[in-house]
């Protein structure tokens, strides 16, 4: 089903029905990256109507809602509003999972990450007197180029709104805590040759053939598992795209291999760049085309330790890159926590267990209401 088949008039959200019902409501508002206006309008409307205890600021299609209770500490809790493109997987539907038999909600955005947003929005309206001051953030353009990211834009435009002692990002984590995140680097590694007619190939130098040695080295490389503050982060160095060739009868004079390096948060971005340049020191060109540092687990903060106890499960490392890195860059320890299996994010059979929505809501509510 295309986004045009989903109602362009977003329904009024009703958080009073609870986070499970709210997950369905949020998912059924079309919100592919670049088309978040309707869902941002719906979230803003319900905040203004039902949350007089929050001051609400809007930056484009990003919403920042804050308590101003004068508490000693402040926690920021964020989630993105956009999804990857729909592929006949909206509206959502309720069903029993064929493998586990558990009740699930199936459809685009259920995992990544409308269930997490639903938990956050329900609690934002419900928690009038939390134990800490809260900054709730719902932002646009997470699933696309980082320069469009609404969280980054709002941090640049209104940095004073992002001061916090601890942050939680509602990325899917199977209802447990995933600490920090790996950093990510993409490089274009260029190998040069010399053009010639393929009938006289000895007159040229085949750049694609020259790239073979580089690809063999990548295939043989064994990435490390690096322990950082008690969590094990698996690194990865992989070719993700290869391009070369001029025509069917021309020896190519260039071959480019795009490489993605996922590096543990103990490495700085500069150290990651240095490693990649050294690894491909025999290439003719190494151009860094994308770079985002990782984030340490953030679990040594007192608020984080109390949150771990509230969730009641052993934290694990987040292998992918997430926006916890943006909080970490501000000096705010941050973790990922939300319902849904991250391996189902973006999948056409994306689905979230109802029980995980409920347990994530209960754990977060108990922690924010308790003695912090």
Tab-separated table of C-alpha atoms in Angstrom:
chain	number	residue	atom	x	y	z
A	1	UNK	CA	0.000	0.000	0.000
A	2	UNK	CA	1.398	3.404	-0.910
A	3	UNK	CA	1.444	6.321	1.498
A	4	UNK	CA	-1.334	7.928	-0.549
A	5	UNK	CA	-3.635	5.102	0.553
A	6	UNK	CA	-3.199	6.149	4.185
A	7	UNK	CA	-5.378	8.957	5.476
A	8	UNK	CA	-3.763	12.329	4.890
A	9	UNK	CA	-5.820	13.726	7.772
A	10	UNK	CA	-4.139	12.278	10.856
A	11	UNK	CA	-6.559	11.022	13.477
A	12	UNK	CA	-6.585	12.699	16.855
A	13	UNK	CA	-4.182	10.755	19.030
A	14	UNK	CA	-5.557	9.381	22.278
A	15	UNK	CA	-2.737	8.490	24.697
A	16	UNK	CA	-5.317	7.706	27.375
A	17	UNK	CA	-5.893	4.375	25.586
A	18	UNK	CA	-2.343	3.350	26.461
A	19	UNK	CA	0.884	2.805	24.521
A	20	UNK	CA	-0.319	-0.276	22.597
A	21	UNK	CA	-3.291	1.514	21.059
A	22	UNK	CA	-1.158	4.619	20.562
A	23	UNK	CA	1.382	2.535	18.611
A	24	UNK	CA	-1.338	1.610	16.107
A	25	UNK	CA	-2.506	5.214	15.834
A	26	UNK	CA	1.000	6.579	15.231
A	27	UNK	CA	1.939	3.907	12.688
A	28	UNK	CA	-1.147	4.556	10.588
A	29	UNK	CA	-0.133	8.174	10.028
A	30	UNK	CA	2.056	8.136	6.910
A	31	UNK	CA	5.450	9.515	7.915
A	32	UNK	CA	8.156	8.391	5.505
A	33	UNK	CA	11.240	10.595	5.871
A	34	UNK	CA	10.473	13.997	4.378
A	35	UNK	CA	6.755	13.580	5.026
A	36	UNK	CA	6.630	14.012	8.808
A	37	UNK	CA	4.468	17.132	8.933
A	38	UNK	CA	1.200	15.286	9.619
A	39	UNK	CA	2.552	13.181	12.472
A	40	UNK	CA	4.402	16.143	13.995
A	41	UNK	CA	1.153	18.139	13.842
A	42	UNK	CA	-0.715	15.292	15.551
A	43	UNK	CA	1.861	14.962	18.346
A	44	UNK	CA	1.994	18.719	18.855
A	45	UNK	CA	-1.809	18.938	19.032
A	46	UNK	CA	-2.114	16.287	21.731
A	47	UNK	CA	0.708	17.840	23.770
A	48	UNK	CA	-0.879	21.287	23.666
A	49	UNK	CA	-4.288	19.864	24.553
A	50	UNK	CA	-3.381	17.349	27.248
A	51	UNK	CA	0.007	18.306	28.680
A	52	UNK	CA	-0.176	21.796	30.223
A	53	UNK	CA	2.697	20.735	32.508
A	54	UNK	CA	5.046	20.749	29.494
A	55	UNK	CA	6.509	23.700	27.632
A	56	UNK	CA	6.498	22.814	23.931
A	57	UNK	CA	8.950	24.125	21.337
A	58	UNK	CA	8.789	23.206	17.652
A	59	UNK	CA	11.737	23.287	15.258
A	60	UNK	CA	10.549	22.284	11.798
A	61	UNK	CA	8.986	18.867	12.396
A	62	UNK	CA	10.880	18.295	15.630
A	63	UNK	CA	9.077	18.770	18.947
A	64	UNK	CA	10.749	19.397	22.296
A	65	UNK	CA	8.538	19.245	25.396
A	66	UNK	CA	10.016	20.003	28.821
A	67	UNK	CA	9.030	19.986	32.463
A	68	UNK	CA	10.303	22.908	34.530
A	69	UNK	CA	9.913	21.548	38.064
A	70	UNK	CA	13.277	22.632	39.434
A	71	UNK	CA	14.425	19.059	39.998
A	72	UNK	CA	18.085	18.434	40.755
A	73	UNK	CA	18.579	16.327	37.612
A	74	UNK	CA	17.183	16.214	34.091
A	75	UNK	CA	16.687	13.267	31.739
A	76	UNK	CA	16.237	13.642	27.959
A	77	UNK	CA	14.152	10.986	26.194
A	78	UNK	CA	14.020	11.041	22.386
A	79	UNK	CA	12.494	9.176	19.470
A	80	UNK	CA	12.271	9.770	15.733
A	81	UNK	CA	8.952	10.208	13.936
A	82	UNK	CA	9.902	9.069	10.437
A	83	UNK	CA	10.054	5.654	8.809
A	84	UNK	CA	11.656	4.111	5.752
A	85	UNK	CA	9.320	3.777	2.732
A	86	UNK	CA	6.112	1.779	2.997
A	87	UNK	CA	5.863	-1.487	1.078
A	88	UNK	CA	2.283	-2.748	1.361
A	89	UNK	CA	2.685	-2.856	5.156
A	90	UNK	CA	0.273	-0.166	6.353
A	91	UNK	CA	-2.219	0.096	7.940
A	92	UNK	CA	-0.936	-2.060	10.773
A	93	UNK	CA	-2.714	-5.222	11.793
A	94	UNK	CA	-2.913	-7.323	14.935
A	95	UNK	CA	-1.979	-10.974	14.734
A	96	UNK	CA	-0.296	-13.843	16.534
A	97	UNK	CA	3.347	-14.435	15.669
A	98	UNK	CA	3.647	-17.727	13.772
A	99	UNK	CA	6.848	-18.725	15.596
A	100	UNK	CA	6.215	-17.580	19.155
A	101	UNK	CA	2.432	-17.425	19.349
A	102	UNK	CA	2.623	-14.021	21.020
A	103	UNK	CA	0.400	-11.095	20.135
A	104	UNK	CA	2.134	-8.643	17.778
A	105	UNK	CA	1.362	-5.506	15.827
A	106	UNK	CA	2.653	-5.859	12.277
A	107	UNK	CA	3.435	-3.017	9.887
A	108	UNK	CA	5.854	-0.325	8.867
A	109	UNK	CA	7.282	1.588	11.795
A	110	UNK	CA	6.097	-0.753	14.530
A	111	UNK	CA	9.699	-1.602	15.430
A	112	UNK	CA	11.546	1.426	14.103
A	113	UNK	CA	10.288	3.139	16.101
A	114	UNK	CA	6.653	4.071	16.629
A	115	UNK	CA	6.241	1.656	19.549
A	116	UNK	CA	9.026	3.488	21.351
A	117	UNK	CA	7.494	6.848	20.454
A	118	UNK	CA	4.125	5.648	21.753
A	119	UNK	CA	5.643	4.655	25.100
A	120	UNK	CA	7.306	8.056	25.355
A	121	UNK	CA	4.251	10.084	24.351
A	122	UNK	CA	1.957	8.235	26.758
A	123	UNK	CA	4.382	8.859	29.624
A	124	UNK	CA	5.006	12.498	28.651
A	125	UNK	CA	1.315	13.233	29.138
A	126	UNK	CA	0.833	11.006	32.172
A	127	UNK	CA	3.869	11.994	34.284
A	128	UNK	CA	2.933	15.389	35.700
A	129	UNK	CA	5.249	15.076	38.723
A	130	UNK	CA	8.209	12.886	37.663
A	131	UNK	CA	11.159	12.347	39.977
A	132	UNK	CA	13.448	14.251	37.589
A	133	UNK	CA	12.869	17.045	35.124
A	134	UNK	CA	12.215	15.612	31.684
A	135	UNK	CA	12.955	16.731	28.147
A	136	UNK	CA	10.890	14.767	25.621
A	137	UNK	CA	12.068	14.996	22.007
A	138	UNK	CA	10.360	13.692	18.849
A	139	UNK	CA	12.299	14.444	15.693
A	140	UNK	CA	12.230	14.169	11.911
A	141	UNK	CA	14.564	12.851	9.196
A	142	UNK	CA	16.400	10.143	11.145
A	143	UNK	CA	16.266	7.541	8.367
A	144	UNK	CA	18.091	9.661	5.772
A	145	UNK	CA	21.313	11.617	5.398
A	146	UNK	CA	22.715	12.788	8.728
A	147	UNK	CA	22.837	16.416	7.580
A	148	UNK	CA	19.008	16.404	7.482
A	149	UNK	CA	18.579	14.848	10.939
A	150	UNK	CA	16.061	16.834	12.976
A	151	UNK	CA	17.727	16.048	16.302
A	152	UNK	CA	21.036	17.432	15.066
A	153	UNK	CA	19.308	20.487	13.577
A	154	UNK	CA	17.426	21.250	16.789
A	155	UNK	CA	20.611	20.823	18.832
A	156	UNK	CA	22.307	23.397	16.624
A	157	UNK	CA	19.365	25.800	16.699
A	158	UNK	CA	18.408	25.476	20.379
A	159	UNK	CA	21.372	23.969	22.263
A	160	UNK	CA	20.088	25.258	25.596
A	161	UNK	CA	17.143	22.845	25.408
A	162	UNK	CA	19.401	19.773	25.359
A	163	UNK	CA	21.210	20.116	28.674
A	164	UNK	CA	20.680	16.869	30.596
A	165	UNK	CA	22.326	14.483	33.028
A	166	UNK	CA	21.286	11.342	31.152
A	167	UNK	CA	19.526	10.501	27.872
A	168	UNK	CA	17.494	7.616	26.505
A	169	UNK	CA	16.916	7.023	22.809
A	170	UNK	CA	13.890	4.866	22.037
A	171	UNK	CA	15.569	2.776	19.336
A	172	UNK	CA	14.356	-0.847	19.305
A	173	UNK	CA	16.369	-2.941	21.739
A	174	UNK	CA	14.060	-5.874	22.518
A	175	UNK	CA	12.994	-4.083	25.668
A	176	UNK	CA	16.432	-4.171	27.244
A	177	UNK	CA	19.186	-1.567	27.453
A	178	UNK	CA	21.725	-1.291	24.656
A	179	UNK	CA	24.603	0.900	25.738
A	180	UNK	CA	26.264	3.444	23.478
A	181	UNK	CA	26.873	2.573	19.837
A	182	UNK	CA	29.605	1.786	17.352
A	183	UNK	CA	30.966	4.552	15.197
A	184	UNK	CA	30.624	4.366	11.423
A	185	UNK	CA	32.873	5.436	8.560
A	186	UNK	CA	32.409	5.115	4.813
A	187	UNK	CA	35.360	5.528	2.472
A	188	UNK	CA	35.714	5.484	-1.299
A	189	UNK	CA	38.899	3.585	-2.092
A	190	UNK	CA	40.108	4.262	-5.629
A	191	UNK	CA	42.413	2.079	-7.751
A	192	UNK	CA	43.791	3.475	-11.008
A	193	UNK	CA	44.718	1.742	-14.249
A	194	UNK	CA	45.220	2.614	-17.889
A	195	UNK	CA	42.603	2.473	-20.639
A	196	UNK	CA	43.114	0.340	-23.709
A	197	UNK	CA	41.043	-1.532	-26.270
A	198	UNK	CA	40.151	-4.943	-24.853
A	199	UNK	CA	41.485	-6.546	-28.073
A	200	UNK	CA	44.897	-5.200	-27.062
A	201	UNK	CA	44.534	-5.516	-23.301
A	202	UNK	CA	48.298	-5.738	-22.777
A	203	UNK	CA	48.471	-2.071	-23.735
A	204	UNK	CA	46.470	-1.098	-20.677
A	205	UNK	CA	46.318	-1.723	-16.926
A	206	UNK	CA	43.049	-3.196	-15.675
A	207	UNK	CA	41.951	-1.240	-12.586
A	208	UNK	CA	39.272	-3.822	-11.712
A	209	UNK	CA	41.890	-6.559	-11.647
A	210	UNK	CA	44.131	-4.404	-9.497
A	211	UNK	CA	41.246	-3.979	-7.028
A	212	UNK	CA	41.158	-7.759	-6.617
A	213	UNK	CA	44.030	-7.747	-4.163
A	214	UNK	CA	42.281	-5.114	-2.101
A	215	UNK	CA	39.071	-7.169	-2.014
A	216	UNK	CA	40.983	-10.311	-1.036
A	217	UNK	CA	42.545	-8.437	1.859
A	218	UNK	CA	39.104	-7.284	2.988
A	219	UNK	CA	37.723	-10.828	2.758
A	220	UNK	CA	40.568	-12.130	4.907
A	221	UNK	CA	40.298	-9.406	7.523
A	222	UNK	CA	39.005	-10.580	10.916
A	223	UNK	CA	37.332	-7.713	12.719
A	224	UNK	CA	37.851	-7.307	16.437
A	225	UNK	CA	35.432	-7.544	19.310
A	226	UNK	CA	36.373	-4.726	21.664
A	227	UNK	CA	35.259	-4.512	25.273
A	228	UNK	CA	34.325	-0.991	26.306
A	229	UNK	CA	33.216	-0.346	29.890
A	230	UNK	CA	32.111	-3.952	30.252
A	231	UNK	CA	30.195	-4.280	26.946
A	232	UNK	CA	31.504	-6.149	23.890
A	233	UNK	CA	31.320	-4.208	20.612
A	234	UNK	CA	31.796	-6.154	17.383
A	235	UNK	CA	33.571	-4.166	14.711
A	236	UNK	CA	33.277	-4.672	10.966
A	237	UNK	CA	35.203	-3.683	7.838
A	238	UNK	CA	33.392	-4.506	4.622
A	239	UNK	CA	33.122	-3.600	0.972
A	240	UNK	CA	29.561	-2.429	0.363
A	241	UNK	CA	29.736	-1.262	-3.259
A	242	UNK	CA	32.096	-1.704	-6.223
A	243	UNK	CA	32.111	0.415	-9.363
A	244	UNK	CA	34.292	0.352	-12.447
A	245	UNK	CA	34.319	-0.117	-16.168
A	246	UNK	CA	33.782	2.110	-19.192
A	247	UNK	CA	32.386	-0.129	-21.918
A	248	UNK	CA	32.345	-3.756	-22.950
A	249	UNK	CA	35.444	-3.365	-25.088
A	250	UNK	CA	37.528	-1.012	-22.930
A	251	UNK	CA	40.053	-1.931	-20.250
A	252	UNK	CA	38.959	0.146	-17.248
A	253	UNK	CA	41.275	2.792	-15.907
A	254	UNK	CA	39.517	3.146	-12.555
A	255	UNK	CA	37.766	1.008	-9.973
A	256	UNK	CA	36.186	2.357	-6.788
A	257	UNK	CA	35.386	0.232	-3.763
A	258	UNK	CA	33.123	1.755	-1.127
A	259	UNK	CA	34.035	0.472	2.316
A	260	UNK	CA	32.102	0.695	5.575
A	261	UNK	CA	34.028	0.528	8.840
A	262	UNK	CA	32.059	0.011	12.063
A	263	UNK	CA	34.375	0.816	14.939
A	264	UNK	CA	34.101	0.440	18.704
A	265	UNK	CA	33.336	3.581	20.714
A	266	UNK	CA	36.735	3.373	22.393
A	267	UNK	CA	38.177	4.639	19.091
A	268	UNK	CA	37.918	8.276	18.137
A	269	UNK	CA	36.771	9.292	14.675
A	270	UNK	CA	40.342	10.391	13.936
A	271	UNK	CA	41.711	6.990	14.947
A	272	UNK	CA	39.163	5.268	12.707
A	273	UNK	CA	40.222	7.418	9.746
A	274	UNK	CA	43.887	6.678	10.423
A	275	UNK	CA	43.193	2.929	10.544
A	276	UNK	CA	41.343	2.924	7.216
A	277	UNK	CA	43.998	5.005	5.480
A	278	UNK	CA	46.712	2.668	6.726
A	279	UNK	CA	44.739	-0.457	5.760
A	280	UNK	CA	44.416	0.859	2.198
A	281	UNK	CA	47.803	2.561	2.021
A	282	UNK	CA	48.536	0.921	-1.338
A	283	UNK	CA	45.366	2.352	-2.954
A	284	UNK	CA	45.666	5.369	-5.221
A	285	UNK	CA	42.951	7.308	-3.395
A	286	UNK	CA	41.143	7.041	-0.058
A	287	UNK	CA	38.328	9.535	0.341
A	288	UNK	CA	36.304	9.615	3.569
A	289	UNK	CA	32.710	10.243	2.489
A	290	UNK	CA	30.863	9.778	5.791
A	291	UNK	CA	32.006	9.707	9.405
A	292	UNK	CA	30.148	9.579	12.718
A	293	UNK	CA	31.796	8.817	16.048
A	294	UNK	CA	30.435	6.172	18.371
A	295	UNK	CA	29.244	6.604	21.938
A	296	UNK	CA	30.555	4.883	25.029
A	297	UNK	CA	27.995	2.803	26.949
A	298	UNK	CA	27.105	5.567	29.392
A	299	UNK	CA	26.304	3.007	32.080
A	300	UNK	CA	28.621	4.402	34.740
A	301	UNK	CA	26.318	7.382	35.338
A	302	UNK	CA	24.283	7.002	38.578
A	303	UNK	CA	21.002	7.552	36.718
A	304	UNK	CA	21.971	4.870	34.203
A	305	UNK	CA	22.752	2.366	36.949
A	306	UNK	CA	19.337	2.937	38.525
A	307	UNK	CA	17.709	2.564	35.133
A	308	UNK	CA	19.465	-0.783	34.621
A	309	UNK	CA	18.037	-1.983	37.926
A	310	UNK	CA	14.558	-0.792	36.918
A	311	UNK	CA	14.677	-2.667	33.608
A	312	UNK	CA	16.028	-5.764	35.344
A	313	UNK	CA	18.034	-7.143	32.415
A	314	UNK	CA	21.733	-7.218	31.614
A	315	UNK	CA	22.669	-4.419	29.191
A	316	UNK	CA	24.289	-5.268	25.866
A	317	UNK	CA	26.208	-3.284	23.260
A	318	UNK	CA	24.504	-1.485	20.369
A	319	UNK	CA	26.340	-2.558	17.225
A	320	UNK	CA	24.728	-0.081	14.852
A	321	UNK	CA	25.133	3.690	14.950
A	322	UNK	CA	22.327	5.637	16.609
A	323	UNK	CA	21.648	9.181	17.722
A	324	UNK	CA	22.944	8.403	21.221
A	325	UNK	CA	26.166	9.606	19.613
A	326	UNK	CA	24.715	13.116	19.385
A	327	UNK	CA	24.024	13.151	23.113
A	328	UNK	CA	27.421	11.663	23.903
A	329	UNK	CA	29.071	14.438	21.888
A	330	UNK	CA	27.370	16.921	24.233
A	331	UNK	CA	28.802	15.118	27.252
A	332	UNK	CA	25.462	13.480	28.103
A	333	UNK	CA	25.666	9.709	28.796
A	334	UNK	CA	23.027	7.955	26.706
A	335	UNK	CA	21.561	4.507	26.105
A	336	UNK	CA	19.137	2.894	23.673
A	337	UNK	CA	15.925	1.460	25.108
A	338	UNK	CA	12.713	0.541	23.332
A	339	UNK	CA	10.389	-2.285	22.323
A	340	UNK	CA	11.005	-4.272	19.144
A	341	UNK	CA	13.690	-6.499	17.684
A	342	UNK	CA	16.283	-4.308	15.922
A	343	UNK	CA	16.830	-7.113	13.389
A	344	UNK	CA	13.259	-6.484	12.144
A	345	UNK	CA	13.770	-2.751	11.643
A	346	UNK	CA	13.047	-1.800	8.008
A	347	UNK	CA	11.901	-5.359	7.202
A	348	UNK	CA	8.691	-5.805	5.226
A	349	UNK	CA	7.405	-8.082	8.019
A	350	UNK	CA	8.269	-5.545	10.709
A	351	UNK	CA	6.347	-6.426	13.889
A	352	UNK	CA	6.514	-5.629	17.577
A	353	UNK	CA	5.322	-7.820	20.458
A	354	UNK	CA	2.502	-6.230	22.448
A	355	UNK	CA	4.100	-7.540	25.653
A	356	UNK	CA	7.326	-5.648	24.907
A	357	UNK	CA	5.445	-2.374	24.490
A	358	UNK	CA	3.751	-2.923	27.831
A	359	UNK	CA	6.900	-3.992	29.687
A	360	UNK	CA	8.966	-1.105	28.277
A	361	UNK	CA	6.250	1.323	29.322
A	362	UNK	CA	6.054	-0.174	32.820
A	363	UNK	CA	9.829	-0.143	33.380
A	364	UNK	CA	10.270	3.432	32.181
A	365	UNK	CA	7.255	4.652	34.159
A	366	UNK	CA	8.420	2.992	37.387
A	367	UNK	CA	11.908	4.433	37.003
A	368	UNK	CA	10.759	7.990	36.262
A	369	UNK	CA	8.237	7.903	39.104
A	370	UNK	CA	10.580	6.404	41.695
A	371	UNK	CA	13.375	7.605	43.920
A	372	UNK	CA	16.060	8.727	41.481
